[in-house]
Amino acid sequence: MPRLQLQRFTSMAFTCALLLVLATAPACAARKPVAAKPAPVLEGTMAGEFALQAGQLDQAARWYLDAARASEDAGLAERATRIALLANDDTRAAEGLALWRARAPGSLAVHAADATLALRRDDAKTARRELGFLLADKGDLGWRHALSALSSGGAPALAGKLLTELVDDHAIPDKLNAWLAFGGLAQRLEQPALADRIIDEVVRRFPQEPRVALLRASQLRESGRGDDARKVLAGIAESAYANEELRLSIAAEYDALGDSVAAAGVLARGPQDERSYGLRAALLARADDQVALGKLYDELKQESSKPDSERRLLLGQIAEMLERHDEALQWYRSVPGGDARWVARLRAANVLHELGRKPEAYEALRGLEGDATVDEETRRDAYLLEAELRQRDDQPVQELDAFARGLAAYPDDPALLYSRALGYERRDDIPRAEADFRRILVAEPDNVNALNALGYTLADRTTRYAEALALIDRARAAEPGNAAIIDSYGWVLYRLGRNAEALVELRRAFALQKDPEIAAHLGEVLWVMDQKVEARRYFDEARRLDPDNRALKRALEKTGAGVAGAQEKTDA
């Protein structure tokens, strides 16, 4: 039990002492066998929370189940069930679910948990029955529970099969949001034929709804039919310009198609504000369309005579994108006041660095760091920017000095510690990276980012896999649907040699978020499982998303897939 956790409950010393007695009870078991007794509710709950905070999900499930047995509280049975599911302890999950069902027999959440457990056990019959019950609910809660169960209950192949059956049986409620959600799920499960069916059905039921066309465009894009996706988007764009949310969604689809110029064009229609101008500028910069970006810059300059802080800040940022650094510096220095002024001063330092005026850049940052009139967040960010610029200049000593001065001014600041830890990890200094992550966790034991980052680092760069798993499990308990954390969990399972389990989790993570690192992890696991054709598909997807991704490069080097792929092309 971590010492830190005990300190959080110093007012409960007696209970903690009792917990320690309970925890060490097995050592006395040799004296005389006795029948196991359910732990009292308070002690079981407390012990469960301690175990949960320590990342010991199996122990947390055991303690919570003991507490649920000793109580008639449906909430305790629910928590025991959910923690057991998270711990992949199907036996305790089933027992907790039985208690939960007995105490809340009409709960839709109970049926959702039953469906999730059945999916996990590959029990298609039970899962199908429970999903049907949920979808028969007249409100919106039932189908949302069914969607959640299908998203998280088991392997994508089984979820896709059951979703197909639900569509065949006309079980999906006649509600636009439900059809859109299940259509999106079919895409994430990589079931293109099923996604096509759902889209066709949605178009038939809701022919005038622009969101249907958006889903259709997304499905076409993911199946590689980019030209068809553009035709669909063009058909709805004219009718959507008055709706800001739809404009943003259409622009996002064009951007996902790799057509950032078209995305900016969509945002240019309709009412404009600093947000839309900023998004347009960012899209045009990504497309490297200097002509269009220059026109936008000239358009905004015409309205800049008044001392509008936000507009002048935006003009400075666009001038930076255009690499007109002298102009950007003038705009930043002309920002008259308000919160925009602090951002402008930070950006001005970056521009000075780009202009090669590095001593001035560092002097400007030192000025911000020592100015008591500057808001605390900006001062902290000045240390972060200085460290970043020192890294760019290959000045590791000065980079660490910037972090050290920042932490002297803002002791144990999580952003500074996190950034320094990432820097150490890049340099392969894993002990120091670990020390900084742990400093964050001393102050913020439930910091999910630090838990996940430390757990992943230990799994990826050391052989301390059990410790990594405990940390990642703590993060999973806090955010069970977080794709990055699911990816970390899959990766540590792979490092533990549990390849089949790892593959399930990594597929789930990629279904939730199309990320190059997750794709690289999937590719590596598939490769070592001798599924090389599919592995190459994920490596190619990772390249498309980010060809310079570090995880991708390591995976290609480790597996030899990059060399093999190049050789195949040469032979062809």
PDB file of N, CA, C and O in Angstrom, residues 503-542:
ATOM      1  N   LEU A 503      -3.623  -7.504 -28.734  1.00  0.00           N
ATOM      2  CA  LEU A 503      -4.217  -7.191 -30.026  1.00  0.00           C
ATOM      3  C   LEU A 503      -5.647  -6.690 -29.874  1.00  0.00           C
ATOM      4  O   LEU A 503      -6.059  -5.729 -30.548  1.00  0.00           O
ATOM      5  N   VAL A 504      -6.403  -7.301 -28.981  1.00  0.00           N
ATOM      6  CA  VAL A 504      -7.787  -6.853 -28.734  1.00  0.00           C
ATOM      7  C   VAL A 504      -7.803  -5.401 -28.261  1.00  0.00           C
ATOM      8  O   VAL A 504      -8.582  -4.568 -28.752  1.00  0.00           O
ATOM      9  N   GLU A 505      -6.934  -5.083 -27.298  1.00  0.00           N
ATOM     10  CA  GLU A 505      -6.925  -3.729 -26.740  1.00  0.00           C
ATOM     11  C   GLU A 505      -6.430  -2.707 -27.764  1.00  0.00           C
ATOM     12  O   GLU A 505      -6.978  -1.596 -27.861  1.00  0.00           O
ATOM     13  N   LEU A 506      -5.418  -3.059 -28.526  1.00  0.00           N
ATOM     14  CA  LEU A 506      -4.882  -2.121 -29.516  1.00  0.00           C
ATOM     15  C   LEU A 506      -5.888  -1.880 -30.640  1.00  0.00           C
ATOM     16  O   LEU A 506      -6.001  -0.753 -31.150  1.00  0.00           O
ATOM     17  N   ARG A 507      -6.635  -2.898 -31.001  1.00  0.00           N
ATOM     18  CA  ARG A 507      -7.696  -2.691 -32.000  1.00  0.00           C
ATOM     19  C   ARG A 507      -8.765  -1.743 -31.451  1.00  0.00           C
ATOM     20  O   ARG A 507      -9.277  -0.879 -32.170  1.00  0.00           O
ATOM     21  N   ARG A 508      -9.097  -1.930 -30.194  1.00  0.00           N
ATOM     22  CA  ARG A 508     -10.077  -1.016 -29.554  1.00  0.00           C
ATOM     23  C   ARG A 508      -9.555   0.411 -29.578  1.00  0.00           C
ATOM     24  O   ARG A 508     -10.293   1.349 -29.894  1.00  0.00           O
ATOM     25  N   ALA A 509      -8.300   0.587 -29.234  1.00  0.00           N
ATOM     26  CA  ALA A 509      -7.725   1.929 -29.183  1.00  0.00           C
ATOM     27  C   ALA A 509      -7.752   2.573 -30.563  1.00  0.00           C
ATOM     28  O   ALA A 509      -8.111   3.751 -30.708  1.00  0.00           O
ATOM     29  N   PHE A 510      -7.394   1.814 -31.593  1.00  0.00           N
ATOM     30  CA  PHE A 510      -7.356   2.379 -32.944  1.00  0.00           C
ATOM     31  C   PHE A 510      -8.758   2.669 -33.454  1.00  0.00           C
ATOM     32  O   PHE A 510      -8.966   3.617 -34.228  1.00  0.00           O
ATOM     33  N   ALA A 511      -9.743   1.869 -33.021  1.00  0.00           N
ATOM     34  CA  ALA A 511     -11.132   2.145 -33.396  1.00  0.00           C
ATOM     35  C   ALA A 511     -11.601   3.465 -32.796  1.00  0.00           C
ATOM     36  O   ALA A 511     -12.390   4.196 -33.400  1.00  0.00           O
ATOM     37  N   LEU A 512     -11.085   3.790 -31.621  1.00  0.00           N
ATOM     38  CA  LEU A 512     -11.462   5.044 -30.959  1.00  0.00           C
ATOM     39  C   LEU A 512     -10.708   6.238 -31.522  1.00  0.00           C
ATOM     40  O   LEU A 512     -11.237   7.355 -31.561  1.00  0.00           O
ATOM     41  N   GLN A 513      -9.468   6.035 -31.941  1.00  0.00           N
ATOM     42  CA  GLN A 513      -8.639   7.156 -32.394  1.00  0.00           C
ATOM     43  C   GLN A 513      -7.634   6.683 -33.438  1.00  0.00           C
ATOM     44  O   GLN A 513      -6.791   5.837 -33.167  1.00  0.00           O
ATOM     45  N   LYS A 514      -7.737   7.241 -34.626  1.00  0.00           N
ATOM     46  CA  LYS A 514      -6.800   6.896 -35.708  1.00  0.00           C
ATOM     47  C   LYS A 514      -5.497   7.655 -35.472  1.00  0.00           C
ATOM     48  O   LYS A 514      -5.306   8.772 -35.914  1.00  0.00           O
ATOM     49  N   ASP A 515      -4.589   7.019 -34.750  1.00  0.00           N
ATOM     50  CA  ASP A 515      -3.352   7.651 -34.294  1.00  0.00           C
ATOM     51  C   ASP A 515      -2.151   6.875 -34.837  1.00  0.00           C
ATOM     52  O   ASP A 515      -2.160   5.631 -34.848  1.00  0.00           O
ATOM     53  N   PRO A 516      -1.092   7.561 -35.300  1.00  0.00           N
ATOM     54  CA  PRO A 516       0.046   6.843 -35.891  1.00  0.00           C
ATOM     55  C   PRO A 516       0.756   5.926 -34.906  1.00  0.00           C
ATOM     56  O   PRO A 516       1.232   4.847 -35.296  1.00  0.00           O
ATOM     57  N   GLU A 517       0.850   6.330 -33.646  1.00  0.00           N
ATOM     58  CA  GLU A 517       1.545   5.486 -32.674  1.00  0.00           C
ATOM     59  C   GLU A 517       0.760   4.205 -32.399  1.00  0.00           C
ATOM     60  O   GLU A 517       1.339   3.120 -32.300  1.00  0.00           O
ATOM     61  N   ILE A 518      -0.578   4.338 -32.294  1.00  0.00           N
ATOM     62  CA  ILE A 518      -1.402   3.144 -32.086  1.00  0.00           C
ATOM     63  C   ILE A 518      -1.288   2.221 -33.302  1.00  0.00           C
ATOM     64  O   ILE A 518      -1.167   1.002 -33.170  1.00  0.00           O
ATOM     65  N   ALA A 519      -1.311   2.814 -34.502  1.00  0.00           N
ATOM     66  CA  ALA A 519      -1.176   2.007 -35.722  1.00  0.00           C
ATOM     67  C   ALA A 519       0.165   1.285 -35.745  1.00  0.00           C
ATOM     68  O   ALA A 519       0.243   0.107 -36.135  1.00  0.00           O
ATOM     69  N   ALA A 520       1.233   1.965 -35.325  1.00  0.00           N
ATOM     70  CA  ALA A 520       2.556   1.334 -35.284  1.00  0.00           C
ATOM     71  C   ALA A 520       2.576   0.177 -34.294  1.00  0.00           C
ATOM     72  O   ALA A 520       3.155  -0.884 -34.562  1.00  0.00           O
ATOM     73  N   HIS A 521       1.950   0.379 -33.133  1.00  0.00           N
ATOM     74  CA  HIS A 521       1.887  -0.697 -32.144  1.00  0.00           C
ATOM     75  C   HIS A 521       1.116  -1.901 -32.695  1.00  0.00           C
ATOM     76  O   HIS A 521       1.531  -3.061 -32.534  1.00  0.00           O
ATOM     77  N   LEU A 522      -0.014  -1.622 -33.342  1.00  0.00           N
ATOM     78  CA  LEU A 522      -0.797  -2.705 -33.942  1.00  0.00           C
ATOM     79  C   LEU A 522       0.033  -3.460 -34.972  1.00  0.00           C
ATOM     80  O   LEU A 522       0.027  -4.696 -35.018  1.00  0.00           O
ATOM     81  N   GLY A 523       0.732  -2.698 -35.807  1.00  0.00           N
ATOM     82  CA  GLY A 523       1.557  -3.332 -36.826  1.00  0.00           C
ATOM     83  C   GLY A 523       2.607  -4.248 -36.227  1.00  0.00           C
ATOM     84  O   GLY A 523       2.828  -5.371 -36.715  1.00  0.00           O
ATOM     85  N   GLU A 524       3.258  -3.791 -35.156  1.00  0.00           N
ATOM     86  CA  GLU A 524       4.314  -4.615 -34.554  1.00  0.00           C
ATOM     87  C   GLU A 524       3.750  -5.896 -33.949  1.00  0.00           C
ATOM     88  O   GLU A 524       4.315  -6.980 -34.127  1.00  0.00           O
ATOM     89  N   VAL A 525       2.634  -5.777 -33.235  1.00  0.00           N
ATOM     90  CA  VAL A 525       2.043  -6.967 -32.616  1.00  0.00           C
ATOM     91  C   VAL A 525       1.589  -7.956 -33.689  1.00  0.00           C
ATOM     92  O   VAL A 525       1.827  -9.169 -33.580  1.00  0.00           O
ATOM     93  N   LEU A 526       0.937  -7.455 -34.727  1.00  0.00           N
ATOM     94  CA  LEU A 526       0.503  -8.333 -35.815  1.00  0.00           C
ATOM     95  C   LEU A 526       1.706  -9.003 -36.494  1.00  0.00           C
ATOM     96  O   LEU A 526       1.654 -10.176 -36.866  1.00  0.00           O
ATOM     97  N   TRP A 527       2.799  -8.254 -36.645  1.00  0.00           N
ATOM     98  CA  TRP A 527       3.987  -8.796 -37.298  1.00  0.00           C
ATOM     99  C   TRP A 527       4.553  -9.974 -36.506  1.00  0.00           C
ATOM    100  O   TRP A 527       4.871 -11.017 -37.091  1.00  0.00           O
ATOM    101  N   VAL A 528       4.686  -9.802 -35.184  1.00  0.00           N
ATOM    102  CA  VAL A 528       5.266 -10.891 -34.379  1.00  0.00           C
ATOM    103  C   VAL A 528       4.298 -12.070 -34.274  1.00  0.00           C
ATOM    104  O   VAL A 528       4.722 -13.188 -33.976  1.00  0.00           O
ATOM    105  N   MET A 529       3.008 -11.809 -34.550  1.00  0.00           N
ATOM    106  CA  MET A 529       2.032 -12.906 -34.566  1.00  0.00           C
ATOM    107  C   MET A 529       1.932 -13.524 -35.966  1.00  0.00           C
ATOM    108  O   MET A 529       1.033 -14.313 -36.241  1.00  0.00           O
ATOM    109  N   ASP A 530       2.857 -13.131 -36.845  1.00  0.00           N
ATOM    110  CA  ASP A 530       2.963 -13.663 -38.207  1.00  0.00           C
ATOM    111  C   ASP A 530       1.742 -13.327 -39.062  1.00  0.00           C
ATOM    112  O   ASP A 530       1.397 -14.067 -39.982  1.00  0.00           O
ATOM    113  N   GLN A 531       1.122 -12.196 -38.770  1.00  0.00           N
ATOM    114  CA  GLN A 531       0.026 -11.685 -39.617  1.00  0.00           C
ATOM    115  C   GLN A 531       0.577 -10.474 -40.370  1.00  0.00           C
ATOM    116  O   GLN A 531       0.165  -9.334 -40.163  1.00  0.00           O
ATOM    117  N   LYS A 532       1.513 -10.743 -41.272  1.00  0.00           N
ATOM    118  CA  LYS A 532       2.339  -9.674 -41.831  1.00  0.00           C
ATOM    119  C   LYS A 532       1.617  -8.816 -42.865  1.00  0.00           C
ATOM    120  O   LYS A 532       1.926  -7.630 -43.007  1.00  0.00           O
ATOM    121  N   VAL A 533       0.669  -9.396 -43.572  1.00  0.00           N
ATOM    122  CA  VAL A 533      -0.080  -8.600 -44.552  1.00  0.00           C
ATOM    123  C   VAL A 533      -0.862  -7.496 -43.845  1.00  0.00           C
ATOM    124  O   VAL A 533      -0.819  -6.324 -44.233  1.00  0.00           O
ATOM    125  N   GLU A 534      -1.574  -7.877 -42.778  1.00  0.00           N
ATOM    126  CA  GLU A 534      -2.330  -6.878 -42.024  1.00  0.00           C
ATOM    127  C   GLU A 534      -1.392  -5.921 -41.293  1.00  0.00           C
ATOM    128  O   GLU A 534      -1.673  -4.726 -41.170  1.00  0.00           O
ATOM    129  N   ALA A 535      -0.262  -6.430 -40.818  1.00  0.00           N
ATOM    130  CA  ALA A 535       0.710  -5.573 -40.136  1.00  0.00           C
ATOM    131  C   ALA A 535       1.172  -4.458 -41.063  1.00  0.00           C
ATOM    132  O   ALA A 535       1.255  -3.290 -40.660  1.00  0.00           O
ATOM    133  N   ARG A 536       1.487  -4.816 -42.304  1.00  0.00           N
ATOM    134  CA  ARG A 536       1.949  -3.798 -43.253  1.00  0.00           C
ATOM    135  C   ARG A 536       0.869  -2.741 -43.499  1.00  0.00           C
ATOM    136  O   ARG A 536       1.174  -1.573 -43.729  1.00  0.00           O
ATOM    137  N   ARG A 537      -0.387  -3.170 -43.485  1.00  0.00           N
ATOM    138  CA  ARG A 537      -1.471  -2.197 -43.684  1.00  0.00           C
ATOM    139  C   ARG A 537      -1.455  -1.139 -42.588  1.00  0.00           C
ATOM    140  O   ARG A 537      -1.632   0.055 -42.850  1.00  0.00           O
ATOM    141  N   TYR A 538      -1.216  -1.571 -41.343  1.00  0.00           N
ATOM    142  CA  TYR A 538      -1.177  -0.605 -40.241  1.00  0.00           C
ATOM    143  C   TYR A 538       0.100   0.233 -40.283  1.00  0.00           C
ATOM    144  O   TYR A 538       0.076   1.418 -39.947  1.00  0.00           O
ATOM    145  N   PHE A 539       1.212  -0.371 -40.687  1.00  0.00           N
ATOM    146  CA  PHE A 539       2.430   0.428 -40.842  1.00  0.00           C
ATOM    147  C   PHE A 539       2.224   1.505 -41.907  1.00  0.00           C
ATOM    148  O   PHE A 539       2.651   2.656 -41.745  1.00  0.00           O
ATOM    149  N   ASP A 540       1.547   1.144 -42.998  1.00  0.00           N
ATOM    150  CA  ASP A 540       1.275   2.126 -44.054  1.00  0.00           C
ATOM    151  C   ASP A 540       0.352   3.229 -43.542  1.00  0.00           C
ATOM    152  O   ASP A 540       0.528   4.406 -43.884  1.00  0.00           O
ATOM    153  N   GLU A 541      -0.625   2.848 -42.729  1.00  0.00           N
ATOM    154  CA  GLU A 541      -1.530   3.854 -42.160  1.00  0.00           C
ATOM    155  C   GLU A 541      -0.773   4.791 -41.231  1.00  0.00           C
ATOM    156  O   GLU A 541      -1.001   6.008 -41.231  1.00  0.00           O
ATOM    157  N   ALA A 542       0.142   4.249 -40.438  1.00  0.00           N
ATOM    158  CA  ALA A 542       0.951   5.091 -39.554  1.00  0.00           C
ATOM    159  C   ALA A 542       1.812   6.055 -40.366  1.00  0.00           C
ATOM    160  O   ALA A 542       1.950   7.233 -40.008  1.00  0.00           O
TER     161      ALA A 542
END
